[in-house]
Amino acid sequence: MIKLILVLLLGWVGISLFKRFMNPNSSKSVKTKTGQKMLACSVCDTHVPESDAIIKNGKIFCSQEHSE
Ligand SMILES: [Zn+2]
């Protein structure tokens, strides 16, 4: 019985590692398909790519409107 549990456990670990190997980008952190970092607007909390975000006085904004 213990052998069966060990086999199942090893199989599960193997599948987990295999999935991680196949999808290295499927981490829990919020990232776009291009691997870009997403930042939350401090006004409306919308997530925008780092390159599109407007950073003013250390705060992050999604658009010019919200940065004013
Ligand atoms: Zn905003």
GROMACS .gro file of N, CA, C and O and ligand atoms in nm:
model
  273
    1MET      N    1   0.084  -0.122   0.000
    1MET     CA    2   0.000   0.000   0.000
    1MET      C    3   0.086   0.126   0.000
    1MET      O    4   0.062   0.221  -0.071
    2ILE      N    5   0.193   0.122   0.083
    2ILE     CA    6   0.284   0.238   0.089
    2ILE      C    7   0.352   0.259  -0.046
    2ILE      O    8   0.371   0.372  -0.090
    3LYS      N    9   0.386   0.146  -0.111
    3LYS     CA   10   0.450   0.155  -0.244
    3LYS      C   11   0.360   0.228  -0.343
    3LYS      O   12   0.406   0.310  -0.422
    4LEU      N   13   0.230   0.198  -0.337
    4LEU     CA   14   0.134   0.260  -0.428
    4LEU      C   15   0.131   0.411  -0.405
    4LEU      O   16   0.133   0.490  -0.499
    5ILE      N   17   0.129   0.453  -0.279
    5ILE     CA   18   0.128   0.596  -0.245
    5ILE      C   19   0.256   0.662  -0.297
    5ILE      O   20   0.253   0.770  -0.355
    6LEU      N   21   0.369   0.594  -0.277
    6LEU     CA   22   0.497   0.648  -0.324
    6LEU      C   23   0.497   0.664  -0.476
    6LEU      O   24   0.544   0.766  -0.528
    7VAL      N   25   0.444   0.564  -0.546
    7VAL     CA   26   0.438   0.570  -0.692
    7VAL      C   27   0.350   0.688  -0.736
    7VAL      O   28   0.387   0.764  -0.825
    8LEU      N   29   0.234   0.703  -0.670
    8LEU     CA   30   0.144   0.812  -0.705
    8LEU      C   31   0.210   0.947  -0.677
    8LEU      O   32   0.200   1.041  -0.757
    9LEU      N   33   0.280   0.955  -0.564
    9LEU     CA   34   0.347   1.080  -0.525
    9LEU      C   35   0.455   1.115  -0.626
    9LEU      O   36   0.466   1.230  -0.671
   10LEU      N   37   0.535   1.015  -0.663
   10LEU     CA   38   0.642   1.037  -0.761
   10LEU      C   39   0.583   1.078  -0.896
   10LEU      O   40   0.635   1.167  -0.964
   11GLY      N   41   0.472   1.014  -0.932
   11GLY     CA   42   0.405   1.048  -1.058
   11GLY      C   43   0.357   1.192  -1.056
   11GLY      O   44   0.376   1.266  -1.152
   12TRP      N   45   0.298   1.232  -0.942
   12TRP     CA   46   0.247   1.368  -0.929
   12TRP      C   47   0.360   1.471  -0.938
   12TRP      O   48   0.350   1.571  -1.007
   13VAL      N   49   0.471   1.441  -0.867
   13VAL     CA   50   0.587   1.531  -0.870
   13VAL      C   51   0.642   1.540  -1.012
   13VAL      O   52   0.673   1.648  -1.062
   14GLY      N   53   0.648   1.423  -1.078
   14GLY     CA   54   0.697   1.419  -1.215
   14GLY      C   55   0.613   1.503  -1.309
   14GLY      O   56   0.665   1.581  -1.388
   15ILE      N   57   0.481   1.491  -1.295
   15ILE     CA   58   0.389   1.569  -1.380
   15ILE      C   59   0.402   1.718  -1.351
   15ILE      O   60   0.406   1.800  -1.442
   16SER      N   61   0.413   1.753  -1.223
   16SER     CA   62   0.429   1.894  -1.184
   16SER      C   63   0.555   1.953  -1.245
   16SER      O   64   0.553   2.063  -1.299
   17LEU      N   65   0.665   1.878  -1.235
   17LEU     CA   66   0.792   1.926  -1.289
   17LEU      C   67   0.784   1.936  -1.441
   17LEU      O   68   0.835   2.031  -1.501
   18PHE      N   69   0.718   1.839  -1.504
   18PHE     CA   70   0.703   1.838  -1.649
   18PHE      C   71   0.624   1.959  -1.695
   18PHE      O   72   0.662   2.028  -1.789
   19LYS      N   73   0.513   1.989  -1.623
   19LYS     CA   74   0.430   2.105  -1.658
   19LYS      C   75   0.508   2.234  -1.644
   19LYS      O   76   0.499   2.324  -1.726
   20ARG      N   77   0.586   2.243  -1.536
   20ARG     CA   78   0.666   2.362  -1.513
   20ARG      C   79   0.771   2.378  -1.623
   20ARG      O   80   0.801   2.487  -1.668
   21PHE      N   81   0.824   2.264  -1.667
   21PHE     CA   82   0.925   2.265  -1.772
   21PHE      C   83   0.863   2.310  -1.905
   21PHE      O   84   0.924   2.384  -1.982
   22MET      N   85   0.739   2.266  -1.930
   22MET     CA   86   0.672   2.301  -2.055
   22MET      C   87   0.625   2.446  -2.056
   22MET      O   88   0.622   2.509  -2.160
   23ASN      N   89   0.585   2.499  -1.941
   23ASN     CA   90   0.537   2.638  -1.932
   23ASN      C   91   0.618   2.717  -1.830
   23ASN      O   92   0.572   2.744  -1.721
   24PRO      N   93   0.740   2.753  -1.865
   24PRO     CA   94   0.823   2.824  -1.766
   24PRO      C   95   0.770   2.964  -1.733
   24PRO      O   96   0.808   3.020  -1.632
   25ASN      N   97   0.682   3.019  -1.818
   25ASN     CA   98   0.632   3.154  -1.794
   25ASN      C   99   0.503   3.158  -1.712
   25ASN      O  100   0.450   3.265  -1.686
   26SER      N  101   0.448   3.041  -1.676
   26SER     CA  102   0.321   3.039  -1.606
   26SER      C  103   0.338   3.057  -1.456
   26SER      O  104   0.287   2.980  -1.376
   27SER      N  105   0.412   3.158  -1.419
   27SER     CA  106   0.429   3.188  -1.277
   27SER      C  107   0.309   3.265  -1.225
   27SER      O  108   0.226   3.312  -1.301
   28LYS      N  109   0.302   3.278  -1.095
   28LYS     CA  110   0.185   3.343  -1.035
   28LYS      C  111   0.189   3.495  -1.046
   28LYS      O  112   0.087   3.560  -1.032
   29SER      N  113   0.305   3.553  -1.069
   29SER     CA  114   0.315   3.698  -1.078
   29SER      C  115   0.245   3.748  -1.204
   29SER      O  116   0.239   3.678  -1.305
   30VAL      N  117   0.196   3.870  -1.199
   30VAL     CA  118   0.119   3.926  -1.310
   30VAL      C  119   0.215   3.973  -1.418
   30VAL      O  120   0.290   4.067  -1.400
   31LYS      N  121   0.211   3.904  -1.530
   31LYS     CA  122   0.297   3.942  -1.642
   31LYS      C  123   0.221   3.923  -1.772
   31LYS      O  124   0.133   3.838  -1.782
   32THR      N  125   0.254   4.000  -1.871
   32THR     CA  126   0.191   3.985  -2.002
   32THR      C  127   0.259   3.872  -2.078
   32THR      O  128   0.358   3.816  -2.032
   33LYS      N  129   0.208   3.841  -2.195
   33LYS     CA  130   0.264   3.733  -2.275
   33LYS      C  131   0.407   3.762  -2.318
   33LYS      O  132   0.485   3.672  -2.341
   34THR      N  133   0.440   3.891  -2.328
   34THR     CA  134   0.575   3.928  -2.370
   34THR      C  135   0.669   3.933  -2.251
   34THR      O  136   0.784   3.971  -2.266
   35GLY      N  137   0.621   3.897  -2.134
   35GLY     CA  138   0.704   3.899  -2.015
   35GLY      C  139   0.719   4.036  -1.953
   35GLY      O  140   0.806   4.059  -1.873
   36GLN      N  141   0.629   4.126  -1.994
   36GLN     CA  142   0.637   4.262  -1.942
   36GLN      C  143   0.572   4.271  -1.804
   36GLN      O  144   0.475   4.203  -1.776
   37LYS      N  145   0.628   4.355  -1.722
   37LYS     CA  146   0.575   4.374  -1.585
   37LYS      C  147   0.449   4.461  -1.591
   37LYS      O  148   0.446   4.559  -1.666
   38MET      N  149   0.347   4.423  -1.513
   38MET     CA  150   0.223   4.499  -1.509
   38MET      C  151   0.221   4.584  -1.383
   38MET      O  152   0.254   4.538  -1.274
   39LEU      N  153   0.181   4.712  -1.399
   39LEU     CA  154   0.175   4.802  -1.285
   39LEU      C  155   0.032   4.849  -1.266
   39LEU      O  156  -0.041   4.872  -1.363
   40ALA      N  157  -0.010   4.864  -1.141
   40ALA     CA  158  -0.147   4.907  -1.111
   40ALA      C  159  -0.153   5.058  -1.098
   40ALA      O  160  -0.071   5.119  -1.031
   41CYS      N  161  -0.253   5.118  -1.164
   41CYS     CA  162  -0.275   5.262  -1.157
   41CYS      C  163  -0.319   5.297  -1.015
   41CYS      O  164  -0.402   5.229  -0.956
   42SER      N  165  -0.262   5.405  -0.959
   42SER     CA  166  -0.297   5.441  -0.820
   42SER      C  167  -0.431   5.515  -0.813
   42SER      O  168  -0.480   5.543  -0.705
   43VAL      N  169  -0.492   5.548  -0.928
   43VAL     CA  170  -0.623   5.613  -0.929
   43VAL      C  171  -0.735   5.510  -0.949
   43VAL      O  172  -0.825   5.499  -0.868
   44CYS      N  173  -0.728   5.432  -1.057
   44CYS     CA  174  -0.837   5.340  -1.089
   44CYS      C  175  -0.800   5.193  -1.071
   44CYS      O  176  -0.882   5.106  -1.091
   45ASP      N  177  -0.672   5.164  -1.032
   45ASP     CA  178  -0.627   5.027  -1.006
   45ASP      C  179  -0.625   4.940  -1.131
   45ASP      O  180  -0.625   4.818  -1.122
   46THR      N  181  -0.624   5.002  -1.248
   46THR     CA  182  -0.612   4.927  -1.372
   46THR      C  183  -0.467   4.886  -1.392
   46THR      O  184  -0.377   4.965  -1.367
   47HIS      N  185  -0.446   4.761  -1.435
   47HIS     CA  186  -0.310   4.715  -1.460
   47HIS      C  187  -0.268   4.749  -1.603
   47HIS      O  188  -0.337   4.716  -1.697
   48VAL      N  189  -0.155   4.816  -1.613
   48VAL     CA  190  -0.102   4.854  -1.743
   48VAL      C  191   0.042   4.805  -1.755
   48VAL      O  192   0.113   4.796  -1.656
   49PRO      N  193   0.086   4.774  -1.879
   49PRO     CA  194   0.225   4.732  -1.897
   49PRO      C  195   0.321   4.843  -1.852
   49PRO      O  196   0.289   4.961  -1.866
   50GLU      N  197   0.435   4.803  -1.801
   50GLU     CA  198   0.533   4.899  -1.748
   50GLU      C  199   0.567   5.006  -1.851
   50GLU      O  200   0.584   5.123  -1.816
   51SER      N  201   0.574   4.968  -1.980
   51SER     CA  202   0.613   5.064  -2.083
   51SER      C  203   0.503   5.167  -2.110
   51SER      O  204   0.531   5.277  -2.156
   52ASP      N  205   0.376   5.131  -2.081
   52ASP     CA  206   0.264   5.223  -2.103
   52ASP      C  207   0.230   5.305  -1.979
   52ASP      O  208   0.155   5.401  -1.986
   53ALA      N  209   0.284   5.265  -1.865
   53ALA     CA  210   0.250   5.333  -1.740
   53ALA      C  211   0.319   5.469  -1.732
   53ALA      O  212   0.428   5.488  -1.784
   54ILE      N  213   0.250   5.562  -1.664
   54ILE     CA  214   0.307   5.695  -1.642
   54ILE      C  215   0.343   5.703  -1.494
   54ILE      O  216   0.259   5.684  -1.407
   55ILE      N  217   0.471   5.727  -1.467
   55ILE     CA  218   0.516   5.733  -1.328
   55ILE      C  219   0.548   5.878  -1.295
   55ILE      O  220   0.630   5.943  -1.360
   56LYS      N  221   0.474   5.929  -1.196
   56LYS     CA  222   0.490   6.068  -1.153
   56LYS      C  223   0.497   6.073  -1.002
   56LYS      O  224   0.411   6.017  -0.934
   57ASN      N  225   0.598   6.139  -0.950
   57ASN     CA  226   0.617   6.151  -0.804
   57ASN      C  227   0.613   6.015  -0.734
   57ASN      O  228   0.557   6.002  -0.626
   58GLY      N  229   0.668   5.915  -0.799
   58GLY     CA  230   0.675   5.782  -0.739
   58GLY      C  231   0.543   5.707  -0.743
   58GLY      O  232   0.532   5.599  -0.686
   59LYS      N  233   0.443   5.762  -0.810
   59LYS     CA  234   0.314   5.693  -0.822
   59LYS      C  235   0.293   5.647  -0.965
   59LYS      O  236   0.344   5.709  -1.059
   60ILE      N  237   0.214   5.542  -0.980
   60ILE     CA  238   0.192   5.483  -1.111
   60ILE      C  239   0.052   5.520  -1.161
   60ILE      O  240  -0.046   5.509  -1.086
   61PHE      N  241   0.046   5.564  -1.287
   61PHE     CA  242  -0.084   5.599  -1.346
   61PHE      C  243  -0.102   5.530  -1.480
   61PHE      O  244  -0.004   5.508  -1.552
   62CYS      N  245  -0.228   5.498  -1.514
   62CYS     CA  246  -0.254   5.426  -1.639
   62CYS      C  247  -0.258   5.520  -1.759
   62CYS      O  248  -0.235   5.479  -1.871
   63SER      N  249  -0.293   5.645  -1.734
   63SER     CA  250  -0.306   5.739  -1.845
   63SER      C  251  -0.265   5.880  -1.801
   63SER      O  252  -0.254   5.907  -1.681
   64GLN      N  253  -0.247   5.967  -1.898
   64GLN     CA  254  -0.212   6.106  -1.870
   64GLN      C  255  -0.320   6.172  -1.783
   64GLN      O  256  -0.290   6.248  -1.693
   65GLU      N  257  -0.446   6.137  -1.813
   65GLU     CA  258  -0.561   6.191  -1.737
   65GLU      C  259  -0.546   6.167  -1.587
   65GLU      O  260  -0.569   6.256  -1.506
   66HIS      N  261  -0.512   6.043  -1.553
   66HIS     CA  262  -0.504   6.007  -1.412
   66HIS      C  263  -0.380   6.060  -1.342
   66HIS      O  264  -0.374   6.066  -1.220
   67SER      N  265  -0.280   6.098  -1.421
   67SER     CA  266  -0.157   6.147  -1.360
   67SER      C  267  -0.166   6.294  -1.321
   67SER      O  268  -0.078   6.348  -1.256
   68GLU      N  269  -0.277   6.360  -1.363
   68GLU     CA  270  -0.292   6.503  -1.334
   68GLU      C  271  -0.374   6.528  -1.209
   68GLU      O  272  -0.444   6.441  -1.162
   69ZN      ZN  273  -0.606   5.501  -1.395
   0.00000   0.00000   0.00000
